[in-house]
PDB file of C-alpha atoms in Angstrom:
ATOM      1  CA  MET A 402      -4.267  20.774   2.015  1.00  0.00           C
ATOM      2  CA  LYS A 403      -7.539  21.027   3.917  1.00  0.00           C
ATOM      3  CA  VAL A 404      -9.405  24.175   2.910  1.00  0.00           C
ATOM      4  CA  THR A 405     -12.883  23.507   4.273  1.00  0.00           C
ATOM      5  CA  GLY A 406     -12.447  25.707   7.343  1.00  0.00           C
ATOM      6  CA  VAL A 407     -11.107  28.614   5.316  1.00  0.00           C
ATOM      7  CA  LEU A 408     -13.953  28.493   2.816  1.00  0.00           C
ATOM      8  CA  GLU A 409     -16.825  28.053   5.264  1.00  0.00           C
ATOM      9  CA  PRO A 410     -17.923  31.735   5.206  1.00  0.00           C
ATOM     10  CA  PHE A 411     -17.981  31.654   1.421  1.00  0.00           C
ATOM     11  CA  LEU A 412     -19.827  28.359   0.921  1.00  0.00           C
ATOM     12  CA  PRO A 413     -23.234  29.948   0.162  1.00  0.00           C
ATOM     13  CA  PHE A 414     -21.600  32.116  -2.489  1.00  0.00           C
ATOM     14  CA  CYS A 415     -19.751  29.110  -3.906  1.00  0.00           C
ATOM     15  CA  ARG A 416     -22.978  27.144  -4.083  1.00  0.00           C
ATOM     16  CA  ARG A 417     -24.573  29.873  -6.186  1.00  0.00           C
ATOM     17  CA  LEU A 418     -21.568  29.944  -8.470  1.00  0.00           C
ATOM     18  CA  ALA A 419     -21.068  26.202  -8.860  1.00  0.00           C
ATOM     19  CA  PRO A 420     -24.016  24.204  -7.503  1.00  0.00           C
ATOM     20  CA  GLY A 421     -23.450  21.404  -9.980  1.00  0.00           C
ATOM     21  CA  ARG A 422     -19.877  20.867  -8.882  1.00  0.00           C
ATOM     22  CA  ILE A 423     -20.777  20.761  -5.183  1.00  0.00           C
ATOM     23  CA  ALA A 424     -23.689  18.419  -5.907  1.00  0.00           C
ATOM     24  CA  GLY A 425     -21.330  16.199  -7.888  1.00  0.00           C
ATOM     25  CA  LEU A 426     -18.861  16.084  -5.014  1.00  0.00           C
ATOM     26  CA  SER A 427     -21.643  15.251  -2.561  1.00  0.00           C
ATOM     27  CA  LEU A 428     -22.882  12.451  -4.808  1.00  0.00           C
ATOM     28  CA  ALA A 429     -19.352  11.042  -5.175  1.00  0.00           C
ATOM     29  CA  LEU A 430     -18.874  11.179  -1.405  1.00  0.00           C
ATOM     30  CA  LEU A 431     -22.210   9.470  -0.851  1.00  0.00           C
ATOM     31  CA  LYS A 432     -21.326   6.682  -3.295  1.00  0.00           C
ATOM     32  CA  SER A 433     -17.893   6.304  -1.736  1.00  0.00           C
ATOM     33  CA  THR A 434     -19.337   6.091   1.779  1.00  0.00           C
ATOM     34  CA  ALA A 435     -21.850   3.463   0.718  1.00  0.00           C
ATOM     35  CA  LEU A 436     -19.086   1.439  -0.940  1.00  0.00           C
ATOM     36  CA  GLU A 437     -16.905   1.720   2.184  1.00  0.00           C
ATOM     37  CA  ALA A 438     -19.779   0.433   4.317  1.00  0.00           C
ATOM     38  CA  ALA A 439     -20.362  -2.529   2.005  1.00  0.00           C
ATOM     39  CA  ILE A 440     -16.652  -3.377   1.922  1.00  0.00           C
ATOM     40  CA  LEU A 441     -16.424  -3.137   5.707  1.00  0.00           C
ATOM     41  CA  ALA A 442     -19.357  -5.521   6.119  1.00  0.00           C
ATOM     42  CA  GLY A 443     -17.811  -8.022   3.729  1.00  0.00           C
ATOM     43  CA  HIS A 444     -14.414  -7.698   5.341  1.00  0.00           C
ATOM     44  CA  LEU A 445     -15.823  -8.364   8.801  1.00  0.00           C
ATOM     45  CA  LEU A 446     -17.215 -11.647   7.468  1.00  0.00           C
ATOM     46  CA  LEU A 447     -13.860 -12.613   5.950  1.00  0.00           C
ATOM     47  CA  TYR A 448     -11.746 -11.372   8.860  1.00  0.00           C
ATOM     48  CA  PRO A 449     -11.689 -14.726  10.778  1.00  0.00           C
ATOM     49  CA  THR A 450     -10.290 -16.482   7.701  1.00  0.00           C
ATOM     50  CA  GLY A 451      -7.150 -14.335   7.857  1.00  0.00           C
ATOM     51  CA  LEU A 452      -6.318 -14.742  11.536  1.00  0.00           C
ATOM     52  CA  THR A 453      -3.985 -17.680  11.024  1.00  0.00           C
ATOM     53  CA  PRO A 454      -0.727 -17.458   9.066  1.00  0.00           C
ATOM     54  CA  GLU A 455      -0.919 -18.298   5.412  1.00  0.00           C
ATOM     55  CA  ARG A 456      -0.095 -21.841   4.377  1.00  0.00           C
ATOM     56  CA  ARG A 457       3.018 -21.654   2.235  1.00  0.00           C
ATOM     57  CA  PRO A 458       2.649 -23.384  -1.160  1.00  0.00           C
ATOM     58  CA  PRO A 459       5.524 -25.648  -2.154  1.00  0.00           C
ATOM     59  CA  VAL A 460       8.177 -24.153  -4.393  1.00  0.00           C
ATOM     60  CA  PRO A 461       7.836 -25.545  -7.945  1.00  0.00           C
ATOM     61  CA  PRO A 462      10.545 -28.138  -8.686  1.00  0.00           C
ATOM     62  CA  VAL A 463      13.375 -27.247 -11.037  1.00  0.00           C
ATOM     63  CA  LEU A 464      12.625 -28.790 -14.427  1.00  0.00           C
ATOM     64  CA  PRO A 465      15.316 -30.793 -16.217  1.00  0.00           C
ATOM     65  CA  ALA A 466      17.160 -29.063 -19.009  1.00  0.00           C
ATOM     66  CA  GLU A 467      15.581 -29.354 -22.452  1.00  0.00           C
ATOM     67  CA  PRO A 468      17.560 -30.982 -25.281  1.00  0.00           C
ATOM     68  CA  GLU A 469      19.424 -28.581 -27.543  1.00  0.00           C
ATOM     69  CA  GLY A 470      17.287 -27.090 -30.284  1.00  0.00           C
ATOM     70  CA  THR A 471      14.038 -27.495 -28.348  1.00  0.00           C
ATOM     71  CA  ALA A 472      11.879 -24.387 -28.478  1.00  0.00           C
ATOM     72  CA  ARG A 473      10.661 -23.193 -25.085  1.00  0.00           C
ATOM     73  CA  LEU A 474       7.980 -20.710 -24.197  1.00  0.00           C
ATOM     74  CA  PRO A 475       9.321 -17.533 -22.552  1.00  0.00           C
ATOM     75  CA  VAL A 476       9.070 -17.600 -18.757  1.00  0.00           C
ATOM     76  CA  ARG A 477       8.449 -14.367 -16.919  1.00  0.00           C
ATOM     77  CA  ALA A 478      11.194 -13.807 -14.348  1.00  0.00           C
ATOM     78  CA  ALA A 479       9.295 -11.780 -11.758  1.00  0.00           C
ATOM     79  CA  PRO A 480      10.050 -11.616  -8.041  1.00  0.00           C
ATOM     80  CA  PRO A 481       7.511 -12.829  -5.484  1.00  0.00           C
ATOM     81  CA  VAL A 482       4.902 -10.295  -4.352  1.00  0.00           C
ATOM     82  CA  VAL A 483       4.431  -9.812  -0.610  1.00  0.00           C
ATOM     83  CA  LEU A 484       1.134  -8.308   0.627  1.00  0.00           C
ATOM     84  CA  LEU A 485       1.166  -6.436   3.940  1.00  0.00           C
ATOM     85  CA  HIS A 486      -2.099  -5.353   5.616  1.00  0.00           C
ATOM     86  CA  GLY A 487      -2.966  -2.236   7.610  1.00  0.00           C
ATOM     87  CA  PHE A 488      -3.677  -1.354  11.230  1.00  0.00           C
ATOM     88  CA  ILE A 489      -5.862  -3.842  13.204  1.00  0.00           C
ATOM     89  CA  ASP A 490      -6.330  -5.928  10.077  1.00  0.00           C
ATOM     90  CA  ASN A 491      -5.031  -9.182   8.610  1.00  0.00           C
ATOM     91  CA  ARG A 492      -4.274 -10.840   5.284  1.00  0.00           C
ATOM     92  CA  SER A 493      -7.984 -11.376   4.494  1.00  0.00           C
ATOM     93  CA  VAL A 494      -8.131  -7.801   3.154  1.00  0.00           C
ATOM     94  CA  PHE A 495      -6.163  -8.986   0.119  1.00  0.00           C
ATOM     95  CA  VAL A 496      -8.416 -11.848  -0.992  1.00  0.00           C
ATOM     96  CA  LEU A 497      -9.402 -10.173  -4.274  1.00  0.00           C
ATOM     97  CA  LEU A 498      -6.085  -8.462  -4.974  1.00  0.00           C
ATOM     98  CA  ARG A 499      -4.170 -11.666  -4.400  1.00  0.00           C
ATOM     99  CA  ARG A 500      -6.353 -13.507  -6.894  1.00  0.00           C
ATOM    100  CA  THR A 501      -5.896 -10.765  -9.498  1.00  0.00           C
ATOM    101  CA  LEU A 502      -2.115 -10.701  -9.153  1.00  0.00           C
ATOM    102  CA  ALA A 503      -1.818 -14.491  -9.208  1.00  0.00           C
ATOM    103  CA  GLN A 504      -4.074 -14.902 -12.248  1.00  0.00           C
ATOM    104  CA  HIS A 505      -2.874 -12.027 -14.394  1.00  0.00           C
ATOM    105  CA  GLY A 506       0.602 -11.258 -13.137  1.00  0.00           C
ATOM    106  CA  GLY A 507       2.020 -14.747 -13.022  1.00  0.00           C
ATOM    107  CA  GLN A 508       3.992 -13.963  -9.873  1.00  0.00           C
ATOM    108  CA  ARG A 509       4.161 -15.939  -6.676  1.00  0.00           C
ATOM    109  CA  VAL A 510       2.035 -14.038  -4.136  1.00  0.00           C
ATOM    110  CA  GLU A 511       2.308 -14.323  -0.351  1.00  0.00           C
ATOM    111  CA  SER A 512       0.384 -12.500   2.384  1.00  0.00           C
ATOM    112  CA  LEU A 513       1.964 -11.738   5.747  1.00  0.00           C
ATOM    113  CA  ASN A 514       0.287 -11.089   9.084  1.00  0.00           C
ATOM    114  CA  TYR A 515       1.847  -9.000  11.807  1.00  0.00           C
ATOM    115  CA  SER A 516       0.483  -9.042  15.347  1.00  0.00           C
ATOM    116  CA  PRO A 517      -2.476  -6.751  16.152  1.00  0.00           C
ATOM    117  CA  LEU A 518      -0.578  -6.040  19.380  1.00  0.00           C
ATOM    118  CA  THR A 519       2.271  -4.440  17.431  1.00  0.00           C
ATOM    119  CA  CYS A 520       3.138  -1.138  19.092  1.00  0.00           C
ATOM    120  CA  ASP A 521       6.228  -0.045  17.174  1.00  0.00           C
ATOM    121  CA  ILE A 522       6.746   0.434  13.439  1.00  0.00           C
ATOM    122  CA  ARG A 523      10.491  -0.168  13.760  1.00  0.00           C
ATOM    123  CA  THR A 524       9.980  -3.562  15.413  1.00  0.00           C
ATOM    124  CA  ALA A 525       7.413  -4.545  12.793  1.00  0.00           C
ATOM    125  CA  ALA A 526       9.850  -3.501  10.043  1.00  0.00           C
ATOM    126  CA  GLU A 527      12.596  -5.692  11.541  1.00  0.00           C
ATOM    127  CA  LEU A 528      10.194  -8.636  11.619  1.00  0.00           C
ATOM    128  CA  LEU A 529       9.220  -7.934   8.012  1.00  0.00           C
ATOM    129  CA  GLY A 530      12.907  -8.059   7.087  1.00  0.00           C
ATOM    130  CA  ARG A 531      13.239 -11.538   8.607  1.00  0.00           C
ATOM    131  CA  HIS A 532      10.141 -12.682   6.679  1.00  0.00           C
ATOM    132  CA  ILE A 533      11.587 -11.295   3.442  1.00  0.00           C
ATOM    133  CA  GLU A 534      14.869 -13.146   3.994  1.00  0.00           C
ATOM    134  CA  GLU A 535      12.958 -16.384   4.577  1.00  0.00           C
ATOM    135  CA  ILE A 536      10.894 -15.868   1.412  1.00  0.00           C
ATOM    136  CA  CYS A 537      13.993 -15.164  -0.674  1.00  0.00           C
ATOM    137  CA  GLU A 538      15.754 -18.244   0.704  1.00  0.00           C
ATOM    138  CA  ARG A 539      12.724 -20.466   0.172  1.00  0.00           C
ATOM    139  CA  THR A 540      11.938 -19.265  -3.355  1.00  0.00           C
ATOM    140  CA  GLY A 541      15.490 -18.699  -4.574  1.00  0.00           C
ATOM    141  CA  SER A 542      14.639 -15.126  -5.547  1.00  0.00           C
ATOM    142  CA  GLY A 543      17.064 -12.330  -4.755  1.00  0.00           C
ATOM    143  CA  ARG A 544      14.373  -9.659  -4.528  1.00  0.00           C
ATOM    144  CA  VAL A 545      10.664  -9.227  -3.849  1.00  0.00           C
ATOM    145  CA  ASP A 546       7.921  -6.722  -4.587  1.00  0.00           C
ATOM    146  CA  ILE A 547       5.732  -5.468  -1.730  1.00  0.00           C
ATOM    147  CA  VAL A 548       2.187  -4.107  -1.749  1.00  0.00           C
ATOM    148  CA  GLY A 549       1.305  -2.446   1.547  1.00  0.00           C
ATOM    149  CA  HIS A 550      -2.062  -1.059   2.586  1.00  0.00           C
ATOM    150  CA  SER A 551      -2.134   1.867   5.034  1.00  0.00           C
ATOM    151  CA  LEU A 552       0.167   1.087   7.999  1.00  0.00           C
ATOM    152  CA  GLY A 553       1.548  -1.900   6.069  1.00  0.00           C
ATOM    153  CA  GLY A 554       2.994   0.471   3.497  1.00  0.00           C
ATOM    154  CA  LEU A 555       4.649   2.558   6.215  1.00  0.00           C
ATOM    155  CA  ILE A 556       6.208  -0.528   7.828  1.00  0.00           C
ATOM    156  CA  ALA A 557       7.522  -1.641   4.445  1.00  0.00           C
ATOM    157  CA  ARG A 558       8.904   1.816   3.665  1.00  0.00           C
ATOM    158  CA  TYR A 559      10.734   1.939   7.005  1.00  0.00           C
ATOM    159  CA  TYR A 560      12.264  -1.466   6.250  1.00  0.00           C
ATOM    160  CA  VAL A 561      13.355  -0.331   2.804  1.00  0.00           C
ATOM    161  CA  GLN A 562      14.611   3.122   3.720  1.00  0.00           C
ATOM    162  CA  CYS A 563      16.016   2.694   7.233  1.00  0.00           C
ATOM    163  CA  LEU A 564      16.951  -0.991   7.587  1.00  0.00           C
ATOM    164  CA  GLY A 565      18.659  -1.681   4.263  1.00  0.00           C
ATOM    165  CA  GLY A 566      15.618  -3.362   2.732  1.00  0.00           C
ATOM    166  CA  ASP A 567      16.252  -1.688  -0.624  1.00  0.00           C
ATOM    167  CA  LEU A 568      18.672  -4.556  -1.288  1.00  0.00           C
ATOM    168  CA  ARG A 569      15.736  -6.962  -1.220  1.00  0.00           C
ATOM    169  CA  VAL A 570      12.717  -4.912  -2.377  1.00  0.00           C
ATOM    170  CA  ARG A 571      12.516  -4.087  -6.076  1.00  0.00           C
ATOM    171  CA  THR A 572       9.203  -2.203  -6.036  1.00  0.00           C
ATOM    172  CA  LEU A 573       7.099  -1.023  -3.099  1.00  0.00           C
ATOM    173  CA  VAL A 574       3.470  -0.165  -3.867  1.00  0.00           C
ATOM    174  CA  THR A 575       1.590   1.638  -1.097  1.00  0.00           C
ATOM    175  CA  LEU A 576      -2.177   2.098  -0.829  1.00  0.00           C
ATOM    176  CA  GLY A 577      -3.476   4.889   1.383  1.00  0.00           C
ATOM    177  CA  THR A 578      -0.274   5.027   3.450  1.00  0.00           C
ATOM    178  CA  PRO A 579       0.351   8.095   5.671  1.00  0.00           C
ATOM    179  CA  HIS A 580       3.840   8.870   4.356  1.00  0.00           C
ATOM    180  CA  ALA A 581       3.851  12.334   5.931  1.00  0.00           C
ATOM    181  CA  GLY A 582       1.604  11.393   8.859  1.00  0.00           C
ATOM    182  CA  THR A 583      -2.162  11.679   9.261  1.00  0.00           C
ATOM    183  CA  ARG A 584      -4.200  13.799  11.682  1.00  0.00           C
ATOM    184  CA  ALA A 585      -7.386  11.723  11.331  1.00  0.00           C
ATOM    185  CA  VAL A 586      -9.130  10.136  14.346  1.00  0.00           C
ATOM    186  CA  PRO A 587      -7.464  12.138  17.165  1.00  0.00           C
ATOM    187  CA  LEU A 588      -8.978   9.864  19.840  1.00  0.00           C
ATOM    188  CA  ALA A 589      -6.870   6.967  18.544  1.00  0.00           C
ATOM    189  CA  ASP A 590      -3.703   8.598  19.910  1.00  0.00           C
ATOM    190  CA  ALA A 591      -3.948   6.321  22.937  1.00  0.00           C
ATOM    191  CA  HIS A 592      -2.345   3.612  20.771  1.00  0.00           C
ATOM    192  CA  PRO A 593       1.441   4.092  20.431  1.00  0.00           C
ATOM    193  CA  ILE A 594       1.564   2.974  16.806  1.00  0.00           C
ATOM    194  CA  VAL A 595      -1.072   5.573  15.904  1.00  0.00           C
ATOM    195  CA  ARG A 596       1.100   8.228  17.534  1.00  0.00           C
ATOM    196  CA  GLN A 597       3.949   7.075  15.284  1.00  0.00           C
ATOM    197  CA  MET A 598       1.727   7.765  12.268  1.00  0.00           C
ATOM    198  CA  ARG A 599       1.166  11.393  13.271  1.00  0.00           C
ATOM    199  CA  PRO A 600       2.926  14.282  11.496  1.00  0.00           C
ATOM    200  CA  GLY A 601       6.157  15.144  13.279  1.00  0.00           C
ATOM    201  CA  SER A 602       6.602  11.771  14.986  1.00  0.00           C
ATOM    202  CA  ARG A 603      10.120  10.331  15.178  1.00  0.00           C
ATOM    203  CA  VAL A 604       9.247   7.655  12.621  1.00  0.00           C
ATOM    204  CA  ILE A 605       7.914  10.218  10.122  1.00  0.00           C
ATOM    205  CA  GLU A 606      10.988  12.382  10.748  1.00  0.00           C
ATOM    206  CA  GLU A 607      13.295   9.393  10.091  1.00  0.00           C
ATOM    207  CA  LEU A 608      11.550   8.740   6.786  1.00  0.00           C
ATOM    208  CA  ALA A 609      12.040  12.381   5.795  1.00  0.00           C
ATOM    209  CA  ARG A 610      15.811  12.129   6.222  1.00  0.00           C
ATOM    210  CA  PRO A 611      18.106  11.835   3.173  1.00  0.00           C
ATOM    211  CA  ALA A 612      18.144   8.392   1.548  1.00  0.00           C
ATOM    212  CA  PRO A 613      20.815   8.629  -1.161  1.00  0.00           C
ATOM    213  CA  GLY A 614      21.208   5.603  -3.395  1.00  0.00           C
ATOM    214  CA  CYS A 615      17.946   3.907  -2.375  1.00  0.00           C
ATOM    215  CA  ARG A 616      17.446   1.125  -4.927  1.00  0.00           C
ATOM    216  CA  THR A 617      13.724   0.500  -4.402  1.00  0.00           C
ATOM    217  CA  ARG A 618      11.105   2.017  -6.703  1.00  0.00           C
ATOM    218  CA  PHE A 619       8.008   3.428  -5.010  1.00  0.00           C
ATOM    219  CA  VAL A 620       4.471   3.714  -6.392  1.00  0.00           C
ATOM    220  CA  SER A 621       1.917   5.283  -4.050  1.00  0.00           C
ATOM    221  CA  PHE A 622      -1.827   5.213  -4.685  1.00  0.00           C
ATOM    222  CA  TRP A 623      -3.731   7.927  -2.809  1.00  0.00           C
ATOM    223  CA  SER A 624      -7.437   8.743  -2.932  1.00  0.00           C
ATOM    224  CA  ASP A 625      -9.155  12.111  -2.877  1.00  0.00           C
ATOM    225  CA  LEU A 626     -11.937  10.626  -0.701  1.00  0.00           C
ATOM    226  CA  ASP A 627      -9.739   8.799   1.825  1.00  0.00           C
ATOM    227  CA  SER A 628     -11.152   9.816   5.214  1.00  0.00           C
ATOM    228  CA  VAL A 629      -8.320   8.085   7.115  1.00  0.00           C
ATOM    229  CA  MET A 630      -5.706  10.335   5.511  1.00  0.00           C
ATOM    230  CA  GLU A 631      -5.769  13.948   6.703  1.00  0.00           C
ATOM    231  CA  PRO A 632      -4.817  15.690   4.551  1.00  0.00           C
ATOM    232  CA  VAL A 633      -5.439  13.215   1.731  1.00  0.00           C
ATOM    233  CA  GLU A 634      -2.168  14.187   0.016  1.00  0.00           C
ATOM    234  CA  THR A 635      -0.230  12.682   2.927  1.00  0.00           C
ATOM    235  CA  ALA A 636      -0.629   9.312   1.202  1.00  0.00           C
ATOM    236  CA  SER A 637       1.656  10.466  -1.617  1.00  0.00           C
ATOM    237  CA  ILE A 638       5.463  10.356  -1.417  1.00  0.00           C
ATOM    238  CA  ASP A 639       7.444  13.579  -1.559  1.00  0.00           C
ATOM    239  CA  HIS A 640      11.133  12.788  -1.054  1.00  0.00           C
ATOM    240  CA  PRO A 641      13.984  14.031  -3.274  1.00  0.00           C
ATOM    241  CA  ASP A 642      16.052  10.852  -2.946  1.00  0.00           C
ATOM    242  CA  LEU A 643      13.337   8.305  -3.719  1.00  0.00           C
ATOM    243  CA  MET A 644      12.263   7.059  -7.146  1.00  0.00           C
ATOM    244  CA  ALA A 645       8.557   7.610  -6.563  1.00  0.00           C
ATOM    245  CA  THR A 646       5.420   7.773  -8.690  1.00  0.00           C
ATOM    246  CA  ASN A 647       2.212   9.041  -7.081  1.00  0.00           C
ATOM    247  CA  VAL A 648      -1.110   7.898  -8.525  1.00  0.00           C
ATOM    248  CA  ARG A 649      -4.196   9.894  -7.555  1.00  0.00           C
ATOM    249  CA  VAL A 650      -7.339   7.767  -7.299  1.00  0.00           C
ATOM    250  CA  THR A 651     -10.697   9.495  -7.640  1.00  0.00           C
ATOM    251  CA  GLY A 652     -14.005   8.380  -6.202  1.00  0.00           C
ATOM    252  CA  ILE A 653     -13.258   5.721  -3.560  1.00  0.00           C
ATOM    253  CA  GLY A 654     -12.264   5.642   0.095  1.00  0.00           C
ATOM    254  CA  HIS A 655      -9.608   4.003   2.239  1.00  0.00           C
ATOM    255  CA  LEU A 656     -11.045   0.496   2.509  1.00  0.00           C
ATOM    256  CA  ALA A 657     -11.702   0.237  -1.229  1.00  0.00           C
ATOM    257  CA  LEU A 658      -8.067   0.749  -2.258  1.00  0.00           C
ATOM    258  CA  PRO A 659      -6.964  -2.910  -1.855  1.00  0.00           C
ATOM    259  CA  VAL A 660     -10.303  -4.197  -3.157  1.00  0.00           C
ATOM    260  CA  HIS A 661     -11.331  -2.166  -6.200  1.00  0.00           C
ATOM    261  CA  PRO A 662     -10.587  -3.930  -9.548  1.00  0.00           C
ATOM    262  CA  ALA A 663      -9.402  -0.722 -11.248  1.00  0.00           C
ATOM    263  CA  VAL A 664      -6.835  -0.164  -8.494  1.00  0.00           C
ATOM    264  CA  ALA A 665      -5.773  -3.813  -8.759  1.00  0.00           C
ATOM    265  CA  THR A 666      -5.137  -3.275 -12.470  1.00  0.00           C
ATOM    266  CA  GLY A 667      -3.069  -0.192 -11.645  1.00  0.00           C
ATOM    267  CA  ILE A 668      -1.031  -2.177  -9.111  1.00  0.00           C
ATOM    268  CA  ARG A 669      -0.406  -4.928 -11.627  1.00  0.00           C
ATOM    269  CA  GLN A 670       0.763  -2.394 -14.195  1.00  0.00           C
ATOM    270  CA  ALA A 671       3.048  -0.764 -11.613  1.00  0.00           C
ATOM    271  CA  LEU A 672       4.671  -4.116 -10.855  1.00  0.00           C
ATOM    272  CA  ASP A 673       5.015  -4.875 -14.564  1.00  0.00           C
ATOM    273  CA  GLU A 674       6.818  -1.634 -15.401  1.00  0.00           C
ATOM    274  CA  THR A 675      10.582  -1.705 -15.483  1.00  0.00           C
ATOM    275  CA  HIS A 676      10.981   1.945 -14.524  1.00  0.00           C
ATOM    276  CA  PRO A 677       7.710   3.332 -13.075  1.00  0.00           C
ATOM    277  CA  GLN A 678       9.534   6.450 -11.875  1.00  0.00           C
ATOM    278  CA  GLU A 679       9.962   7.516 -15.498  1.00  0.00           C
ATOM    279  CA  ARG A 680       6.191   7.702 -15.930  1.00  0.00           C
ATOM    280  CA  ALA A 681       4.563  10.994 -15.089  1.00  0.00           C
ATOM    281  CA  ALA A 682       2.317  10.895 -12.058  1.00  0.00           C
ATOM    282  CA  GLY A 683      -1.153  10.121 -13.346  1.00  0.00           C
ATOM    283  CA  GLY A 684      -4.679   9.749 -12.130  1.00  0.00           C
ATOM    284  CA  LEU A 685      -7.094   6.875 -11.835  1.00  0.00           C
ATOM    285  CA  THR A 686     -10.844   7.439 -11.854  1.00  0.00           C
ATOM    286  CA  VAL A 687     -12.740   4.451 -10.507  1.00  0.00           C
ATOM    287  CA  ALA A 688     -16.185   5.812  -9.694  1.00  0.00           C
TER     288      ALA A 688
END
């Protein structure tokens, strides 16, 4: 809930009562803004590398059966992880996260691009469903995990909740996704997909409808300094029918969520957990 406007007349009094706290918040915001600027600069350099679709690695061949009595190392049976970027972005945003998941998680990781001309979340969700079916057929896996940043998380949630994607998606991790709609950047309403991310839009209303029996587990990471989410709590999931865990991240902004190593560790842990919904919603301090 945004309270700045309500408290404006009392700010001088608050400063006298708690100058250290306000100074601490200002310092955290300054650090976060500087980090966002650095990440944006780096991402602009990497952006051209993500314009083309990802080259699909070959599926590892099936090994012949070992003779009886031969000891074998345990193999982790984990579904592939699909990474889905945000608005006006591409798969290059996941360069660091992809490396972390591949090195430490042991899962097969694939990044998908959707067109920057996409104007409808429903259409993008249908396309995502076709990609998921192709990945499952190619890898022989019955299910996948998805990590979606911003709009990517909303597209993935619509696929899971409204198009039967819960049959295919085991865990959906969202990073700074406007689950209840965001009021930030009013001038961007000229774009139809931005209008679909506003509170009260038909898409947001569809996601608020009952979803009994949804099989997918949800883990949403939301940041207290995310300037793209207004209010910031909109990036958490509040739905009685969904198995959801909300993780509050402290000290970083919107662009840092798919990049910061502490968040990457949290994502890896979320994908490793068998039942993340049984864990109490926690917090993650990264700055």
